[in-house]
Coordinates of C-alpha atoms (C1' of nucleotides) in Angstrom, one line a residue:
Chain A
M1 CA -10.7 -12.6 -2.8
K2 CA -13.7 -11.9 -4.9
T3 CA -13.6 -9.3 -7.8
I4 CA -16.8 -6.9 -6.8
D5 CA -19.6 -7.2 -9.6
R6 CA -21.8 -4.7 -11.7
T7 CA -24.6 -4.6 -9.6
F8 CA -22.2 -3.3 -6.5
Y9 CA -21.9 0.2 -8.8
V10 CA -25.4 0.4 -10.2
D11 CA -26.6 2.3 -7.2
D12 CA -26.5 6.0 -5.9
G13 CA -22.9 7.8 -5.9
V14 CA -23.1 8.4 -2.0
T15 CA -24.0 4.7 -1.7
V16 CA -21.2 3.0 -3.9
A17 CA -18.4 5.9 -2.2
K18 CA -19.5 4.8 1.3
K19 CA -19.2 0.9 0.2
L20 CA -16.1 1.3 -1.4
L21 CA -14.1 2.2 1.6
G22 CA -12.3 -0.5 2.9
K23 CA -12.0 -2.3 -0.4
I24 CA -9.0 -3.5 -2.1
M25 CA -8.2 -2.0 -5.4
V26 CA -6.1 -4.3 -7.8
R27 CA -3.9 -3.0 -10.4
E28 CA -2.6 -5.5 -12.9
E29 CA 0.2 -4.8 -15.1
G30 CA 3.0 -6.7 -16.9
G31 CA 1.3 -9.9 -15.2
Q32 CA 1.6 -8.8 -12.0
A33 CA -1.0 -7.9 -9.4
Y34 CA -0.8 -4.9 -6.8
Y35 CA -3.0 -4.7 -4.1
F36 CA -4.5 -1.5 -2.5
K37 CA -7.0 -0.4 0.3
I38 CA -9.6 2.5 -0.9
V39 CA -9.4 4.8 2.5
E40 CA -10.8 8.1 1.1
T41 CA -13.5 8.8 -1.6
E42 CA -15.8 11.7 -2.5
A43 CA -19.4 10.8 -4.0
Y44 CA -20.5 13.2 -7.5
M45 CA -23.9 13.3 -7.5
G46 CA -24.8 14.2 -11.2
I47 CA -26.4 16.9 -12.8
E48 CA -28.0 18.9 -9.8
D49 CA -24.2 19.0 -8.3
K50 CA -22.5 22.2 -8.5
G51 CA -19.2 20.5 -7.7
A52 CA -19.5 18.0 -10.6
H53 CA -18.0 17.8 -14.0
V54 CA -21.7 17.0 -15.5
F55 CA -23.6 20.1 -13.6
G56 CA -26.3 20.8 -16.2
N57 CA -26.1 18.2 -17.8
K58 CA -23.0 18.9 -19.7
K59 CA -22.4 15.7 -21.7
T60 CA -19.0 16.1 -23.6
E61 CA -16.5 13.9 -24.8
R62 CA -14.6 14.1 -21.6
T63 CA -17.6 13.4 -19.4
A64 CA -19.1 10.4 -21.6
P65 CA -17.9 7.9 -19.2
L66 CA -19.9 9.0 -16.1
Y67 CA -23.1 8.4 -18.3
E68 CA -22.0 4.7 -18.7
I69 CA -23.2 1.8 -16.5
G70 CA -22.0 2.2 -13.0
G71 CA -18.4 0.5 -12.7
T72 CA -16.9 2.6 -15.9
I73 CA -14.1 3.9 -14.9
Y74 CA -13.3 7.9 -15.7
I75 CA -9.9 9.7 -15.8
Y76 CA -9.4 12.9 -16.2
L77 CA -6.3 15.5 -16.3
I78 CA -6.3 18.2 -13.4
Y79 CA -4.0 21.2 -13.1
G80 CA -2.3 20.0 -16.6
M81 CA -0.7 17.7 -14.1
Y82 CA -2.4 15.2 -12.5
H83 CA -4.7 12.3 -13.5
C84 CA -7.8 11.4 -11.1
L85 CA -9.3 8.2 -11.0
N86 CA -13.4 8.0 -10.8
V87 CA -15.7 4.9 -10.8
A88 CA -19.2 5.8 -12.5
A89 CA -21.8 5.0 -10.2
N90 CA -25.7 4.7 -11.2
E91 CA -27.6 3.6 -14.3
V92 CA -26.8 4.4 -18.3
G93 CA -27.9 8.4 -18.3
V94 CA -27.4 9.0 -14.7
P95 CA -24.0 10.6 -14.4
Q96 CA -22.4 9.9 -11.0
G97 CA -19.5 8.6 -9.8
V98 CA -17.1 8.4 -7.0
L99 CA -13.4 9.7 -7.0
I100 CA -10.5 7.8 -5.2
R101 CA -9.0 10.3 -3.2
A102 CA -6.3 7.7 -1.2
V103 CA -5.5 4.2 -1.0
E104 CA -3.1 2.0 1.3
P105 CA -0.6 -0.1 -0.2
L106 CA -1.3 -3.5 1.4
D107 CA 2.1 -5.6 1.1
E108 CA 5.8 -5.0 0.1
K109 CA 5.4 -5.5 -3.5
S110 CA 2.6 -3.0 -3.9
L111 CA 4.5 -0.9 -2.0
A112 CA 7.4 -1.0 -4.1
Y113 CA 5.3 -0.8 -7.3
A114 CA 3.8 2.4 -5.8
K115 CA 7.7 4.0 -5.3
A116 CA 9.0 2.7 -8.5
N117 CA 6.0 4.7 -10.4
R118 CA 6.2 7.5 -7.7
P119 CA 9.8 8.4 -6.7
I120 CA 9.4 11.2 -4.2
K121 CA 11.9 12.5 -1.6
S122 CA 9.5 11.8 1.6
K123 CA 10.6 9.4 3.7
K124 CA 7.2 9.0 4.9
I125 CA 5.0 6.0 2.6
V126 CA 1.8 7.6 3.6
D127 CA 2.9 10.6 0.9
L128 CA 3.0 7.8 -1.8
T129 CA -0.5 7.6 -2.0
N130 CA -2.8 10.0 0.1
G131 CA -4.4 12.2 -2.6
P132 CA -6.1 11.6 -5.9
G133 CA -3.1 12.6 -7.8
K134 CA -1.0 10.5 -5.9
V135 CA -3.5 7.2 -6.3
C136 CA -2.7 7.8 -10.1
K137 CA 0.5 8.4 -10.2
A138 CA 1.5 5.5 -7.8
L139 CA -0.8 2.9 -9.7
N140 CA 0.3 4.1 -13.3
I141 CA -3.1 5.2 -13.9
D142 CA -3.6 7.2 -17.3
K143 CA -6.1 8.6 -19.7
S144 CA -5.4 4.7 -21.5
L145 CA -8.2 3.7 -18.6
N146 CA -10.6 5.8 -19.3
A147 CA -14.0 4.8 -20.2
K148 CA -12.5 0.9 -19.4
S149 CA -14.6 -1.0 -16.8
V150 CA -13.6 -1.9 -13.6
V151 CA -16.0 -5.3 -13.5
D152 CA -13.8 -7.2 -16.5
G153 CA -11.0 -8.1 -14.3
K154 CA -8.7 -6.3 -16.6
R155 CA -5.8 -3.7 -15.7
L156 CA -7.9 -2.7 -12.4
W157 CA -10.7 -3.9 -10.4
I158 CA -12.2 -4.4 -7.1
E159 CA -12.6 -7.1 -4.4
E160 CA -13.9 -7.6 -1.3
G161 CA -11.9 -6.6 1.7
E162 CA -11.4 -8.3 5.1
I163 CA -14.8 -10.2 6.3
D164 CA -14.6 -8.5 10.1
E165 CA -12.3 -5.6 9.6
G166 CA -14.3 -3.2 10.9
F167 CA -13.8 0.6 10.9
E168 CA -15.8 3.6 11.7
I169 CA -16.5 6.1 8.3
V170 CA -16.6 9.7 8.6
E171 CA -18.7 12.0 6.4
A172 CA -17.0 15.3 5.5
K173 CA -17.1 17.9 3.2
R174 CA -15.5 17.7 -0.5
I175 CA -12.0 19.4 -1.2
N176 CA -11.3 22.1 -3.1
I177 CA -14.5 22.8 -5.0
P178 CA -15.0 26.4 -4.4
Y179 CA -17.1 27.3 -7.1
A180 CA -19.8 24.5 -6.3
E181 CA -21.7 27.2 -3.9
E182 CA -24.3 25.1 -1.4
Y183 CA -22.8 21.9 -2.7
Q184 CA -19.7 22.4 -1.2
D185 CA -20.6 22.0 2.2
K186 CA -22.4 18.5 1.6
L187 CA -20.9 15.8 3.5
W188 CA -19.7 13.5 0.3
R189 CA -16.0 13.1 1.2
F190 CA -15.9 9.5 3.1
Y191 CA -12.6 8.0 5.0
I192 CA -11.7 5.7 7.5
K193 CA -11.3 6.9 10.7
G194 CA -7.9 7.0 11.9
N195 CA -6.5 5.6 8.7
P196 CA -2.9 7.2 8.1
F197 CA -3.5 7.6 4.5
V198 CA -6.5 9.7 4.3
S199 CA -5.3 13.2 2.9
V200 CA -7.5 15.7 4.8
I201 CA -8.5 15.2 8.2
E202 CA -11.4 16.9 9.9
K203 CA -10.5 19.0 12.6
Chain B
dA1 C1' 3.3 24.1 11.5
dT2 C1' 1.4 27.0 7.7
dT3 C1' 1.8 29.4 3.7
dC4 C1' 2.8 30.4 -0.8
dG5 C1' 3.2 30.3 -5.7
dG6 C1' 5.0 27.1 -9.9
dA7 C1' 4.1 23.6 -12.8
dT8 C1' 1.8 22.0 -17.2
dT9 C1' -2.0 20.5 -20.6
dC10 C1' -6.6 19.0 -21.5
dT11 C1' -11.2 21.0 -22.4
dC12 C1' -14.6 24.0 -23.5
dT13 C1' -16.2 28.8 -24.7
Chain C
dG1 C1' -7.9 32.0 -24.2
dA2 C1' -9.2 30.6 -19.5
dG3 C1' -9.4 28.0 -15.8
dA4 C1' -8.9 23.2 -13.5
dA5 C1' -12.3 17.2 -8.2
dT6 C1' -3.8 18.7 -7.3
dC7 C1' 1.2 18.3 -5.5
dC8 C1' 5.3 19.7 -3.9
dG9 C1' 9.2 22.3 -2.3
dA10 C1' 10.9 26.7 0.0
dA11 C1' 10.2 30.1 2.6
dT12 C1' 8.3 32.1 7.0
dA13 C1' 7.6 31.6 12.2

DNA sequence: ATTCGGATTCTCT
DNA sequence: GAGAATCCGAATA
């Protein structure tokens, strides 16, 4: 497998969000690597997107990583308890990004890693990683990765998926941004049709 | 199957 | 001092 390089991320957020589906996210910790397929993403399209943290060009200490070059990691805390993982898209100064909403553990070792990080009562392994807060918990991702990069081959990176995989992409409305007005209807959430790890399926 | 509320703390006004 | 790009368990039907 080959680590995806910078040029992949220097593109508009919607394009990067779609391209990330089916790719393999690799988490490295303690000299071990764990593999997860990206099955659901959301694009946040910058200063005009009312659902984005940077709406109105609100550059603050928190949102600064989104203004960096595509491939920069942006982690934030939501509802006081959960971290969410984003990858910045586009050029420096264009604060777009992609929220990683759901992943699928690709082997037993990765599954065990997720379980160890996120002990739950549910027997369904789907419940381990089918949501943005869950993904971060299961992969032991927190603010120590904020503003780091996904292209330096350390801690967290993304690789090409199976060559001939072939899947259908569903375009859907983004989740839980009621204040975003007309932007909450944008079809900027993308997921792999039929994949059981997707957090919310369209009717 | 679906609804409901509580958890918990960072960030910005 | 408010509110947040969520999750989970409990209660109801």
